[in-house]
Amino acid sequence: MKRIGVVLLFALLCAIIYAREFRSIEEIRKSGVLRILQTEDYWYPFYYLDSDGNLSGIDIELGRHIASQLGVEAEFIRTASGHETLAENLRTGEGDIILSYYSYSPRRASQIFLSRAYLTERLSVLVNTQLFEEIKKNDPEMSVEEAFETLNRPVVSIMTVADTVYESLAEQYFPNARVTAVDSTEEASRRLVQRTEEAFFLNNLWTESFLVRNTSLLLHYSLYLLPNEDQIVIGVSQNNPELLEWINRFLSSEYNRTKEFVSKYIDFDLVSKLYDPVDKKEEILLVGDPYRWIILALLIVFSIVVVHNSQNKLRRNNSPENIPHWLLNIWTILFSMVLGFYVGGAFPEIIDFLSPIGTLFFNYLLFCGLPILFCVVTLNFLKLIERSDGARFIKRFAMVIIFFFVIGAAIGLLTALVLKPGVGIPTEAQEALVSSMRETDPYEEVDLSAGSIIWALPSNMIGNSVVKAFSENRTLTIVFFSIIFAFAVRYIQSSKRTGIVNSVETINDAFLFLFRLSYYVLPIGIFSLMLGQASIFIRDTEVLIALVMLIVCEIVCFIIWFFIGTFLGARKASLSPKKYLGVIKKPMMLLFALLSSVAVIPEAVKTCEKSENFNDENQKGVIPLLLVMFQPQTVSLFVVVAIFNMQLLGKSLNAGDYLYIMFSSIIAVFASIGVPSPLDLFTISMVVLPFNIPPAQVIFFLLPWMYTGRRLDTLAMVTNDFAVVQFFRKKQTKTSDYEAL
């Protein structure tokens, strides 16, 4: 009995102590300080450290404003490990109020007083777009609400933040799903940026502010609002009703500046674009009436005159069979790009009507080009392994190719990181780019987590269906299948092998014929592809400047490779750089004019035969393969353009990402070998798809260089080919003076 009395006495003393663990308004004013409780973790944009190391945010400004209305200073006490411990800290007298992005819940209301809401938001779920598309695939008419019900499955993982009301709500709304609670919003942000989560549950305001700062994630996630409200309130001790009444009166008065503070830290114009990226009523015209029509007429007339004069010049200097159709004239291609860009910016009302033509054109290129890719890789690889010293030659050839391709990837990486062509783009422009990309079809993504990067390439290379590889445009799988198919053909009976090779060559010729038909609509296709991109540039000139910087980077890569090829080739051939360029001048100029490595092979072999520095059986045998396969400058180009797109969208890249871009660019160039232009550019898809960037967007940035600067690339290409062919010399020949040539 005595022990029970002691316990009751102790409980009474604790109750008395806790009953006074609060301060009245008068006591707060006398102390000169309002103590505000917050969690030790930061919750941007409510409380965080700014660039100067000072506390900033909506709750910080609101807390200081409340304190000023009381005539005191605000003191922020940030010792609570989580939101669920704030109530206990308040009850023990550590602070006067809780102002810490604090949500209303019945449990909290039973522990402390909660003010009227100073913010009323909505609960939201950020869902992996690919997961949501798979859910709706079985029932395209499924509503969003019905789709959310399918998230409530054991196979679905939903992330939220631990020690918050959202953790218990997630378990309540999705009892069958795997709810994973992370320790802080910093950890949640990191995992979302790494794109490792299927769904994320919180309220819309925090999630919206996060997406506005990471617009590229809109390619990977879609934000959906739930009908349930989330009321953000202020906590007050149950023993301090006077302070609660004062705070409620303040929040309902004209002195409450919460809306002002929220607008200061959250750009609601950008937030609105998360749900409605394109505002048709606010189309921006490059040029208004009537000048847009006048400029269009002048551009058309000027393009007709230039193309006509170019065709006349070609007729005077070439035989009739060597004169290209006017639709294939380089000036026709260039003006189709210019007109497409101009019309897209000056006449946005026709974009929806004409841009599908570009999509059809692009699909036709794939329809014809993927069989060509299979045939070309199969035939080229079969020729390599049929040599008498095939194994030794393949090993040496592969080592040389890979070595220079790695150098090419490094040159592209350093150029992009040093010049930073896509850095500094405003958030609005990044959001416009992302909105443009979201209009394309969803693409399957590749896991780029640390463990899966190692297996990403073989997993994508070895598919479970050849038919599926062709239907889903999996170029890497097609290349791998072509190689193993060539091995299989090599070891079957000779008579059967000849029949298979002839069949593959026939199929290749047939699809090449079909592919070349697209050349006659090439200007129209490029015009249509350019239409939809113009609005991005006219909304912000920074993007146009970035495109110019990208071209500068591409020129830098060309200069580097031209010097490498010239000086390496001159040194290996024991010639001066000037004489070396003189020896290879004819095939170099021929390739510059035709942009066809296959058409240059006869002249390149002839050059080898005429020059003692290249007149070796191995060299004459290898030079055709190098002209087709040796493209380190293209590796540099792919790396630069891929990183440029990441920079343009504000993506954060780590060392693993850069290694993946370099390695996959090398594989992409291997996959492009022997593929007609511009289809070869599509192989860059295997570089950018893991980052969920549509290939058409990347190829758009490749097109200006392809139809202007690619002629410069051919100069570097031939200088590199004749330099590297020296590594395959059977024996050193006696050097002779080549001045006679």
XYZ file of C-alpha atoms in Angstrom:
741
model
C 0.000 0.000 0.000
C 2.849 2.326 0.844
C 4.500 1.593 -2.551
C 1.256 2.473 -4.381
C 1.078 5.754 -2.519
C 4.637 6.643 -3.594
C 3.790 5.930 -7.227
C 0.652 8.081 -7.058
C 2.597 10.900 -5.407
C 5.276 10.727 -8.137
C 2.603 10.815 -10.847
C 0.967 13.836 -9.196
C 4.277 15.701 -9.020
C 4.964 14.960 -12.711
C 1.515 16.224 -13.639
C 2.087 19.432 -11.696
C 5.502 19.915 -13.311
C 4.189 19.249 -16.847
C 1.203 21.471 -16.184
C 3.545 24.408 -15.793
C 5.869 23.438 -18.647
C 4.464 26.250 -20.755
C 4.759 30.005 -20.875
C 1.907 32.440 -21.116
C 1.911 35.260 -23.687
C 2.954 37.696 -20.965
C 5.894 35.469 -19.960
C 6.960 35.107 -23.593
C 6.940 38.871 -24.028
C 8.930 39.371 -20.842
C 11.557 36.885 -21.997
C 11.832 38.591 -25.401
C 11.958 35.227 -27.226
C 9.374 32.945 -28.847
C 10.771 29.393 -28.819
C 9.766 27.531 -31.995
C 10.238 23.766 -32.205
C 11.333 22.138 -35.473
C 12.870 18.849 -36.540
C 16.628 18.600 -36.920
C 16.174 17.482 -40.546
C 15.504 20.141 -43.157
C 12.257 20.303 -45.137
C 12.730 22.488 -48.187
C 11.107 24.970 -48.845
C 9.745 25.275 -45.282
C 13.018 25.366 -43.359
C 16.502 24.835 -44.719
C 19.938 26.451 -44.915
C 20.356 28.883 -47.808
C 23.544 29.445 -49.803
C 24.870 31.735 -47.060
C 24.285 29.133 -44.345
C 21.291 30.957 -42.847
C 17.934 29.447 -41.930
C 15.349 30.248 -44.596
C 11.982 29.021 -45.728
C 8.247 29.496 -45.382
C 8.032 28.364 -41.744
C 11.098 30.410 -40.816
C 9.573 33.613 -42.208
C 6.174 32.842 -40.698
C 7.757 32.115 -37.299
C 9.661 35.398 -37.333
C 6.521 37.246 -38.386
C 4.499 35.718 -35.521
C 7.280 36.610 -33.087
C 7.385 40.192 -34.357
C 3.621 40.498 -33.832
C 4.206 39.422 -30.230
C 7.003 41.964 -29.945
C 9.751 39.381 -29.440
C 12.485 37.572 -31.388
C 12.109 34.077 -32.830
C 14.357 31.268 -31.578
C 14.274 28.039 -33.590
C 14.992 24.928 -31.525
C 15.810 22.089 -33.904
C 16.488 19.081 -31.668
C 13.556 16.754 -32.455
C 14.585 13.618 -34.314
C 11.277 13.554 -36.199
C 7.812 15.044 -36.423
C 6.289 12.439 -34.130
C 8.527 13.519 -31.221
C 7.711 17.234 -31.490
C 4.548 16.922 -29.378
C 6.476 15.363 -26.490
C 9.133 18.077 -26.710
C 6.400 20.711 -26.527
C 4.763 19.038 -23.539
C 8.069 18.982 -21.652
C 8.483 22.721 -22.168
C 11.367 22.757 -24.663
C 9.477 25.280 -26.762
C 6.388 27.445 -26.950
C 4.948 26.354 -30.306
C 5.523 23.797 -33.066
C 5.992 25.393 -36.493
C 7.617 22.637 -38.506
C 5.543 21.727 -41.578
C 3.307 19.985 -39.057
C 0.284 18.093 -40.424
C -2.986 17.654 -38.559
C -3.847 14.166 -37.343
C -6.352 12.934 -34.715
C -3.519 11.391 -32.707
C -1.623 14.678 -32.529
C -4.819 16.564 -31.678
C -5.245 14.292 -28.643
C -1.764 15.174 -27.373
C -1.571 18.942 -27.945
C -3.661 21.837 -29.215
C -3.525 22.341 -32.991
C -4.268 25.699 -34.561
C -6.378 26.364 -37.602
C -4.561 25.450 -40.814
C -2.232 28.077 -42.241
C -1.865 25.905 -45.365
C -4.284 23.354 -46.787
C -2.762 21.059 -49.375
C -3.564 17.710 -50.968
C -2.009 14.325 -50.459
C -0.210 13.147 -53.577
C 1.514 10.141 -55.104
C 4.486 10.415 -57.431
C 4.325 7.311 -59.624
C 6.907 5.793 -61.924
C 5.487 6.531 -65.396
C 6.540 3.170 -66.754
C 4.793 1.370 -63.872
C 1.618 3.393 -64.377
C 1.619 2.684 -68.127
C 1.999 -1.040 -67.429
C -0.903 -0.894 -64.981
C -3.145 0.816 -67.537
C -1.946 -1.356 -70.435
C -4.418 -4.112 -69.581
C -7.291 -1.629 -69.408
C -6.666 1.634 -71.331
C -10.011 3.015 -70.150
C -9.031 2.613 -66.492
C -9.546 5.769 -64.441
C -6.811 7.254 -62.291
C -8.677 6.166 -59.150
C -8.900 2.581 -60.401
C -5.241 2.643 -61.354
C -4.358 3.742 -57.822
C -6.182 0.749 -56.434
C -3.782 -1.466 -58.354
C -0.895 0.176 -56.482
C -2.216 -1.491 -53.360
C -0.429 -4.766 -54.173
C 2.415 -6.585 -52.401
C 4.629 -6.292 -55.494
C 4.483 -2.467 -55.444
C 6.871 -0.471 -53.262
C 5.734 2.952 -52.009
C 8.263 5.262 -50.395
C 7.468 7.948 -47.813
C 9.262 9.780 -44.998
C 9.571 8.099 -41.602
C 8.367 9.580 -38.323
C 5.703 11.675 -40.075
C 1.951 11.484 -40.438
C 2.513 10.414 -44.045
C 4.011 7.115 -42.902
C 0.833 6.093 -41.085
C -1.372 7.442 -43.900
C 0.541 5.449 -46.511
C 0.030 2.277 -44.483
C -3.645 3.186 -44.144
C -4.283 3.905 -47.852
C -2.042 1.129 -49.218
C -2.196 -1.663 -46.596
C -1.181 -4.384 -49.058
C 1.723 -2.525 -50.663
C 5.291 -2.505 -49.380
C 5.577 0.881 -47.631
C 9.202 1.951 -47.237
C 9.944 4.888 -44.933
C 13.230 6.761 -45.366
C 14.806 8.820 -42.609
C 14.667 12.268 -44.223
C 13.558 14.275 -47.231
C 17.219 14.470 -48.268
C 17.287 10.674 -48.547
C 13.944 10.693 -50.371
C 15.282 13.280 -52.823
C 18.413 11.240 -53.471
C 16.459 8.074 -54.201
C 14.009 9.888 -56.447
C 16.852 11.476 -58.422
C 18.395 8.026 -58.836
C 15.034 6.888 -60.257
C 14.958 3.753 -58.095
C 11.441 4.152 -56.652
C 8.103 2.942 -57.996
C 5.988 5.441 -56.049
C 6.409 8.219 -53.480
C 3.681 9.336 -51.065
C 3.615 12.781 -49.420
C 1.688 16.003 -49.836
C 1.639 17.918 -53.099
C 3.412 21.113 -51.993
C 6.708 19.481 -51.043
C 6.588 17.161 -54.062
C 5.788 20.010 -56.457
C 8.636 22.158 -55.171
C 10.954 19.162 -55.539
C 9.868 18.537 -59.148
C 10.255 22.196 -60.092
C 13.894 21.949 -58.992
C 14.355 18.615 -60.802
C 12.310 19.015 -63.981
C 14.081 16.178 -65.788
C 12.381 13.719 -63.402
C 9.084 14.508 -65.118
C 10.290 12.116 -67.800
C 10.340 9.346 -65.230
C 7.550 10.200 -62.790
C 3.984 11.495 -63.003
C 2.361 13.371 -60.119
C -1.219 12.571 -59.119
C -3.282 14.327 -56.458
C -5.532 12.466 -54.035
C -8.838 13.983 -52.872
C -7.675 13.871 -49.237
C -6.606 17.166 -47.686
C -3.431 17.748 -45.702
C -3.801 20.596 -43.200
C -0.560 22.222 -42.046
C -1.006 23.610 -38.532
C 0.807 25.089 -35.530
C 1.098 23.075 -32.305
C 0.485 24.636 -28.871
C 0.534 23.096 -25.393
C -2.864 21.975 -24.073
C -2.128 24.004 -20.976
C -1.829 27.203 -23.011
C -5.271 27.947 -24.551
C -4.519 31.679 -24.411
C -1.634 31.328 -26.900
C -3.719 29.029 -29.123
C -6.513 31.611 -29.286
C -4.005 34.379 -30.132
C -2.438 32.316 -32.943
C -5.851 31.451 -34.413
C -6.867 35.127 -34.401
C -3.559 36.039 -36.050
C -3.937 33.400 -38.772
C -7.428 34.663 -39.632
C -6.394 38.324 -39.601
C -5.087 40.560 -42.367
C -1.662 40.493 -40.700
C -1.147 36.884 -41.738
C 1.400 36.924 -44.599
C 1.571 33.173 -45.196
C 0.511 33.458 -48.848
C 3.265 35.988 -49.452
C 5.871 33.691 -47.905
C 4.667 30.689 -49.903
C 4.790 32.644 -53.175
C 8.316 33.770 -52.352
C 9.629 30.209 -52.170
C 7.395 28.382 -54.656
C 6.937 29.423 -58.297
C 3.319 28.472 -58.912
C 3.600 29.288 -62.614
C 6.113 26.463 -62.901
C 4.051 24.249 -60.608
C 1.004 24.673 -62.857
C 3.041 23.403 -65.804
C 3.601 20.132 -63.967
C -0.047 19.375 -64.664
C -0.622 21.433 -67.834
C 2.726 21.780 -69.611
C 1.365 23.332 -72.794
C -0.845 26.390 -72.751
C -2.310 26.699 -76.223
C -3.633 30.159 -75.484
C -0.165 31.524 -74.801
C 1.611 30.482 -77.971
C 4.676 32.581 -78.640
C 5.219 33.633 -82.243
C 8.689 34.027 -83.665
C 7.340 36.778 -85.967
C 3.864 38.309 -86.014
C 1.531 39.208 -88.877
C 2.019 40.270 -91.622
C 5.800 39.908 -91.483
C 5.782 36.162 -90.879
C 4.191 35.643 -94.314
C 6.623 38.000 -96.021
C 9.644 36.287 -94.459
C 8.253 32.867 -95.397
C 7.853 33.925 -99.027
C 11.381 35.364 -99.112
C 12.848 32.194 -97.602
C 11.077 29.992 -100.148
C 12.175 32.151 -103.088
C 15.745 32.344 -101.800
C 15.920 28.566 -101.270
C 14.599 27.912 -104.804
C 17.221 30.228 -106.310
C 20.090 28.688 -104.331
C 19.073 25.090 -105.089
C 18.537 25.912 -108.781
C 21.977 27.528 -109.078
C 23.568 24.615 -107.229
C 21.988 22.104 -109.615
C 23.181 24.106 -112.641
C 26.711 24.143 -111.246
C 26.612 20.380 -110.739
C 25.422 19.874 -114.325
C 28.361 21.879 -115.654
C 30.960 19.990 -113.609
C 29.628 16.421 -113.625
C 28.300 13.799 -115.978
C 24.502 13.332 -115.958
C 24.623 10.056 -113.996
C 26.576 11.732 -111.171
C 24.158 14.628 -110.685
C 21.939 14.111 -107.615
C 18.221 14.781 -107.723
C 17.394 18.288 -106.544
C 15.613 16.795 -103.524
C 18.952 15.292 -102.469
C 20.899 18.512 -102.971
C 22.667 19.557 -99.776
C 21.087 23.016 -100.039
C 17.616 21.458 -100.214
C 18.318 19.621 -96.966
C 19.671 22.732 -95.245
C 16.732 24.903 -96.307
C 14.256 22.237 -95.190
C 15.794 22.489 -91.716
C 15.658 26.289 -91.742
C 12.090 26.381 -93.058
C 10.969 23.748 -90.551
C 12.405 25.740 -87.673
C 10.959 29.028 -88.952
C 7.488 27.661 -89.713
C 7.346 25.941 -86.325
C 8.117 29.238 -84.596
C 6.058 31.577 -86.797
C 3.077 29.286 -87.521
C 2.592 27.146 -84.385
C -1.023 26.485 -85.319
C 0.046 23.988 -88.007
C 2.458 21.996 -85.829
C -0.137 19.445 -84.704
C -1.240 18.963 -88.304
C 2.176 18.519 -89.961
C 4.500 17.171 -87.260
C 3.045 13.608 -87.508
C 4.619 13.473 -90.975
C 8.008 13.660 -89.256
C 7.040 10.755 -87.007
C 5.969 8.673 -90.007
C 9.224 9.512 -91.782
C 11.241 8.497 -88.746
C 9.322 5.235 -88.388
C 9.910 4.420 -92.065
C 13.647 4.846 -91.583
C 13.519 2.305 -88.770
C 11.264 -0.012 -90.746
C 13.842 -0.267 -93.539
C 17.005 0.386 -91.580
C 16.953 -2.324 -88.930
C 17.065 -5.170 -91.493
C 19.956 -3.308 -93.160
C 21.734 -3.160 -89.798
C 21.396 -6.933 -89.407
C 22.587 -7.675 -92.944
C 25.564 -5.295 -92.903
C 26.884 -6.469 -89.524
C 26.452 -10.117 -90.511
C 28.261 -9.730 -93.842
C 31.107 -7.594 -92.453
C 31.770 -9.902 -89.531
C 31.612 -12.977 -91.751
C 34.317 -11.512 -93.999
C 36.550 -10.924 -90.977
C 36.366 -14.446 -89.559
C 36.816 -16.116 -92.968
C 40.401 -14.852 -93.275
C 43.141 -17.487 -92.932
C 44.547 -15.725 -89.876
C 41.103 -14.627 -88.842
C 41.425 -15.134 -85.084
C 44.729 -13.264 -84.761
C 43.601 -10.509 -87.104
C 40.264 -10.036 -85.337
C 42.043 -9.755 -81.992
C 44.454 -7.109 -83.261
C 41.804 -5.265 -85.233
C 39.471 -5.223 -82.230
C 42.212 -3.983 -79.885
C 43.109 -1.092 -82.211
C 39.472 -0.146 -82.769
C 38.578 -0.310 -79.082
C 41.682 1.649 -78.051
C 40.884 4.553 -80.351
C 37.175 4.387 -79.549
C 38.004 4.756 -75.853
C 40.188 7.752 -76.745
C 37.239 9.135 -78.705
C 34.913 8.719 -75.734
C 37.433 10.460 -73.455
C 37.804 13.367 -75.911
C 34.032 13.770 -76.080
C 33.701 13.616 -72.291
C 36.432 16.190 -71.637
C 35.069 18.519 -74.321
C 31.554 18.403 -72.858
C 32.745 18.840 -69.261
C 35.146 21.688 -70.032
C 32.962 23.709 -72.425
C 29.643 22.765 -70.721
C 27.415 23.566 -73.711
C 24.132 22.753 -71.951
C 24.818 24.293 -68.532
C 23.054 27.452 -67.362
C 19.677 26.856 -69.007
C 16.832 28.506 -67.033
C 14.387 26.238 -65.232
C 11.555 27.421 -67.488
C 13.467 26.314 -70.587
C 14.322 22.968 -68.995
C 10.657 22.455 -68.160
C 9.686 23.261 -71.766
C 12.145 20.670 -73.033
C 10.817 18.058 -70.637
C 7.232 18.853 -71.627
C 8.174 18.359 -75.260
C 9.722 14.990 -74.460
C 6.738 13.819 -72.423
C 4.588 14.033 -75.542
C 6.550 11.142 -77.073
C 5.754 7.485 -76.430
C 7.083 6.042 -73.167
C 10.328 4.140 -73.431
C 11.471 1.252 -71.323
C 14.178 2.333 -68.949
C 17.396 0.679 -67.862
C 18.289 0.444 -64.185
C 21.409 2.510 -63.538
C 21.957 1.539 -59.916
C 25.499 0.616 -58.939
C 25.006 -3.130 -59.197
C 23.073 -3.151 -62.441
C 25.423 -0.929 -64.479
C 27.799 -3.890 -64.855
C 25.027 -6.075 -66.259
C 23.169 -3.388 -68.206
C 25.025 -4.039 -71.454
C 24.805 -7.873 -71.560
C 21.202 -7.743 -70.355
C 20.236 -5.458 -73.232
C 22.472 -7.293 -75.692
C 21.045 -10.786 -75.165
C 17.305 -10.632 -75.705
C 14.770 -13.418 -75.353
C 13.302 -12.960 -78.831
C 14.798 -11.941 -82.173
C 11.376 -10.873 -83.424
C 10.890 -8.718 -80.333
C 14.291 -7.096 -80.894
C 13.226 -5.971 -84.371
C 9.730 -4.914 -83.304
C 11.033 -2.844 -80.378
C 14.023 -1.326 -82.238
C 16.604 -2.923 -79.927
C 19.694 -2.163 -81.995
C 22.147 -3.690 -79.521
C 20.302 -7.011 -79.486
C 20.192 -7.000 -83.284
C 23.954 -6.389 -83.485
C 24.654 -9.259 -81.078
C 22.348 -11.579 -83.002
C 24.079 -10.584 -86.254
C 27.497 -11.499 -84.826
C 26.492 -14.921 -83.506
C 24.568 -15.557 -86.728
C 27.755 -14.822 -88.707
C 29.646 -17.323 -86.524
C 26.975 -19.945 -87.161
C 27.095 -19.364 -90.922
C 30.900 -19.621 -90.905
C 30.844 -23.191 -89.586
C 28.142 -24.741 -91.769
C 28.656 -26.540 -95.068
C 30.286 -24.371 -97.755
C 27.544 -24.785 -100.360
C 24.861 -23.882 -97.845
C 26.948 -20.963 -96.573
C 27.135 -19.477 -100.061
C 23.366 -19.647 -100.390
C 22.825 -17.970 -97.022
C 25.320 -15.200 -97.823
C 23.655 -14.574 -101.176
C 20.264 -14.431 -99.486
C 21.493 -11.943 -96.878
C 23.046 -9.793 -99.610
C 19.788 -9.881 -101.581
C 17.764 -8.867 -98.518
C 20.267 -6.096 -97.827
C 20.002 -4.790 -101.405
C 16.202 -4.888 -101.281
C 15.968 -2.910 -98.054
C 18.656 -0.507 -99.260
C 16.453 0.179 -102.274
C 13.466 0.815 -100.002
C 15.573 2.960 -97.717
C 16.863 5.092 -100.589
C 13.286 5.851 -101.556
C 13.077 7.845 -98.325
C 15.722 10.202 -99.697
C 13.095 11.710 -101.974
C 10.997 12.741 -98.992
C 14.015 13.508 -96.809
C 13.498 17.312 -96.973
C 9.827 16.918 -96.030
C 10.682 14.544 -93.197
C 13.342 16.849 -91.776
C 11.030 19.847 -92.188
C 8.348 18.059 -90.151
C 10.797 16.913 -87.469
C 12.001 20.490 -86.988
C 8.487 21.929 -86.607
C 7.829 20.800 -83.064
C 11.216 21.911 -81.755
C 11.051 25.586 -82.714
C 8.820 26.627 -79.805
C 11.477 25.474 -77.346
C 14.046 27.878 -78.768
C 11.804 30.919 -79.173
C 10.656 30.636 -75.556
C 14.186 31.130 -74.325
C 17.190 32.217 -76.359
C 19.455 30.454 -73.857
C 18.522 27.140 -75.471
C 19.484 28.473 -78.907
C 22.795 29.686 -77.490
C 23.288 26.222 -76.006
C 22.786 24.685 -79.462
C 25.470 27.008 -80.857
C 27.780 25.939 -78.030
C 27.077 22.308 -78.894
C 28.214 22.929 -82.474
C 31.349 24.608 -81.093
C 32.047 21.448 -79.068
C 31.597 19.326 -82.181
C 34.036 21.538 -84.102
C 36.546 21.199 -81.257
C 36.262 17.399 -81.474
C 36.845 17.565 -85.243
C 39.970 19.709 -84.809
C 41.379 17.349 -82.181
C 40.828 14.276 -84.362
C 42.148 15.955 -87.511
C 45.410 16.770 -85.744
C 45.632 13.294 -84.185
C 45.112 11.624 -87.562
C 47.487 13.929 -89.422
C 50.424 13.783 -87.044
C 50.027 10.109 -86.124
C 49.711 9.145 -89.788
C 52.677 11.274 -90.830
C 54.831 9.825 -88.062
C 53.897 6.190 -88.751
C 54.370 6.648 -92.528
C 57.655 8.563 -92.073
C 56.285 11.560 -93.966
C 55.845 15.200 -93.143
C 52.254 16.188 -92.248
C 51.991 18.130 -95.511
C 53.156 15.165 -97.637
C 50.916 12.796 -95.688
C 47.851 14.916 -96.474
C 49.005 15.088 -100.085
C 49.094 11.290 -100.365
C 45.536 10.833 -99.076
C 44.142 13.990 -100.651
C 42.080 12.322 -103.378
C 40.112 9.812 -101.226
C 39.746 12.480 -98.555
C 38.194 14.954 -100.988
C 36.075 12.233 -102.597
C 34.648 11.233 -99.233
C 34.167 14.905 -98.377
C 32.071 15.305 -101.533
C 30.080 12.058 -101.420
C 29.799 11.369 -97.682
C 29.880 7.657 -98.535
C 32.685 5.519 -97.142
C 31.688 2.591 -99.378
C 32.029 4.729 -102.531
C 35.545 5.781 -101.492
C 36.913 2.249 -100.961
C 38.160 1.761 -104.579
C 40.034 5.075 -104.566
C 41.480 4.373 -101.116
C 42.833 0.988 -102.255
C 44.277 2.663 -105.354
C 46.061 5.190 -103.142
C 47.598 2.330 -101.147
C 48.840 0.703 -104.360
C 50.446 3.900 -105.666
C 52.258 4.802 -102.441
C 55.186 2.797 -101.056
C 54.182 4.007 -97.617
C 50.857 2.165 -97.850
C 51.551 -0.520 -100.489
C 51.217 -3.577 -98.282
C 48.781 -6.471 -98.666
C 47.570 -6.137 -95.099
C 47.107 -2.401 -95.465
C 45.179 -2.763 -98.721
C 42.988 -5.388 -97.076
C 42.365 -3.421 -93.905
C 41.697 0.043 -95.355
C 38.164 -0.876 -96.588
C 37.279 -2.194 -93.124
C 38.646 0.939 -91.486
C 36.691 3.196 -93.839
C 33.510 1.432 -92.781
C 34.209 0.637 -89.117
C 36.800 3.073 -87.746
C 34.807 6.056 -86.442
C 36.307 7.325 -83.169
C 35.234 10.863 -84.073
C 31.615 9.638 -84.054
C 32.145 8.247 -80.548
C 33.257 11.722 -79.452
C 30.174 13.214 -81.107
C 27.791 10.780 -79.392
C 29.327 11.424 -75.966
C 29.202 15.205 -76.412
C 25.576 15.220 -77.578
C 24.452 12.790 -74.862
C 26.044 14.832 -72.060
C 24.739 18.035 -73.659
C 21.179 16.703 -73.368
C 21.757 15.763 -69.714
C 23.134 19.247 -68.995
C 20.262 20.859 -70.863
C 17.730 19.114 -68.622
C 19.645 19.814 -65.418
C 20.365 16.133 -64.753
C 22.974 15.362 -62.109
C 25.514 12.825 -63.362
C 27.963 10.830 -61.274
C 31.092 8.930 -62.269
C 29.066 5.799 -63.003
C 26.797 7.725 -65.357
C 29.770 9.150 -67.265
C 31.319 5.700 -67.608
C 28.022 4.343 -68.869
C 27.735 7.149 -71.460
C 31.293 6.530 -72.683
C 30.927 2.754 -72.845
C 27.469 2.771 -74.436
C 28.595 5.396 -76.991
C 31.335 3.014 -78.113
C 28.800 0.198 -78.500
C 26.368 2.569 -80.255
C 28.981 3.492 -82.855
C 29.774 -0.191 -83.390
C 26.055 -0.699 -83.991
C 25.965 2.163 -86.513
C 28.726 0.713 -88.698
C 27.561 0.292 -92.280
C 24.115 1.741 -91.588
C 22.936 4.440 -94.043
C 22.611 8.016 -92.874
C 20.613 9.343 -91.060
C 19.536 5.979 -89.639
C 22.971 5.488 -88.092
C 22.214 8.313 -85.672
C 19.386 6.312 -84.121
C 21.878 3.991 -82.452
C 22.476 6.783 -79.931
C 19.215 5.552 -78.402
C 21.145 2.953 -76.405
C 23.092 5.827 -74.818
C 20.167 8.042 -73.782
C 17.316 5.595 -73.141
C 18.619 4.652 -69.666
C 18.142 8.332 -68.775
C 14.615 8.221 -70.242
C 15.371 10.753 -72.984
C 13.552 10.001 -76.263
C 16.016 9.330 -79.110
C 14.147 11.703 -81.440
C 15.006 14.574 -79.080
C 18.720 13.728 -79.135
C 18.775 13.143 -82.884
C 17.240 16.596 -83.311
C 20.416 18.047 -81.790
C 22.539 15.823 -84.031
C 20.841 16.920 -87.258
C 22.464 20.384 -87.606
C 25.941 18.843 -87.430
C 24.962 15.950 -89.646
C 23.951 18.190 -92.541
C 26.604 20.865 -92.054
C 29.611 19.779 -90.028
C 29.641 16.131 -90.956
C 31.646 16.982 -94.058
C 34.363 18.138 -91.691
C 34.087 14.805 -89.895
C 34.931 13.039 -93.137
C 38.268 14.879 -93.299
C 39.161 13.629 -89.833
C 37.836 10.191 -90.743
C 40.194 9.626 -93.701
C 43.235 11.063 -91.916
C 42.512 8.693 -89.021
C 41.955 5.681 -91.295
C 45.251 6.077 -93.163
C 47.043 6.694 -89.866
C 45.680 3.576 -88.171
C 46.245 1.369 -91.225
C 49.970 1.671 -90.456
C 49.423 -0.573 -87.419
C 48.569 -3.462 -89.770
C 51.665 -3.297 -91.965
C 53.049 -6.768 -92.635
C 56.592 -5.456 -92.899
C 58.215 -2.062 -92.955
C 58.835 -0.876 -96.504
C 61.588 1.408 -97.596
C 60.539 4.994 -97.287
C 60.513 6.967 -100.493
C 60.064 10.566 -101.296
C 56.505 11.146 -102.421
C 56.953 14.564 -103.876
C 56.247 13.282 -107.424
C 52.672 12.712 -106.450
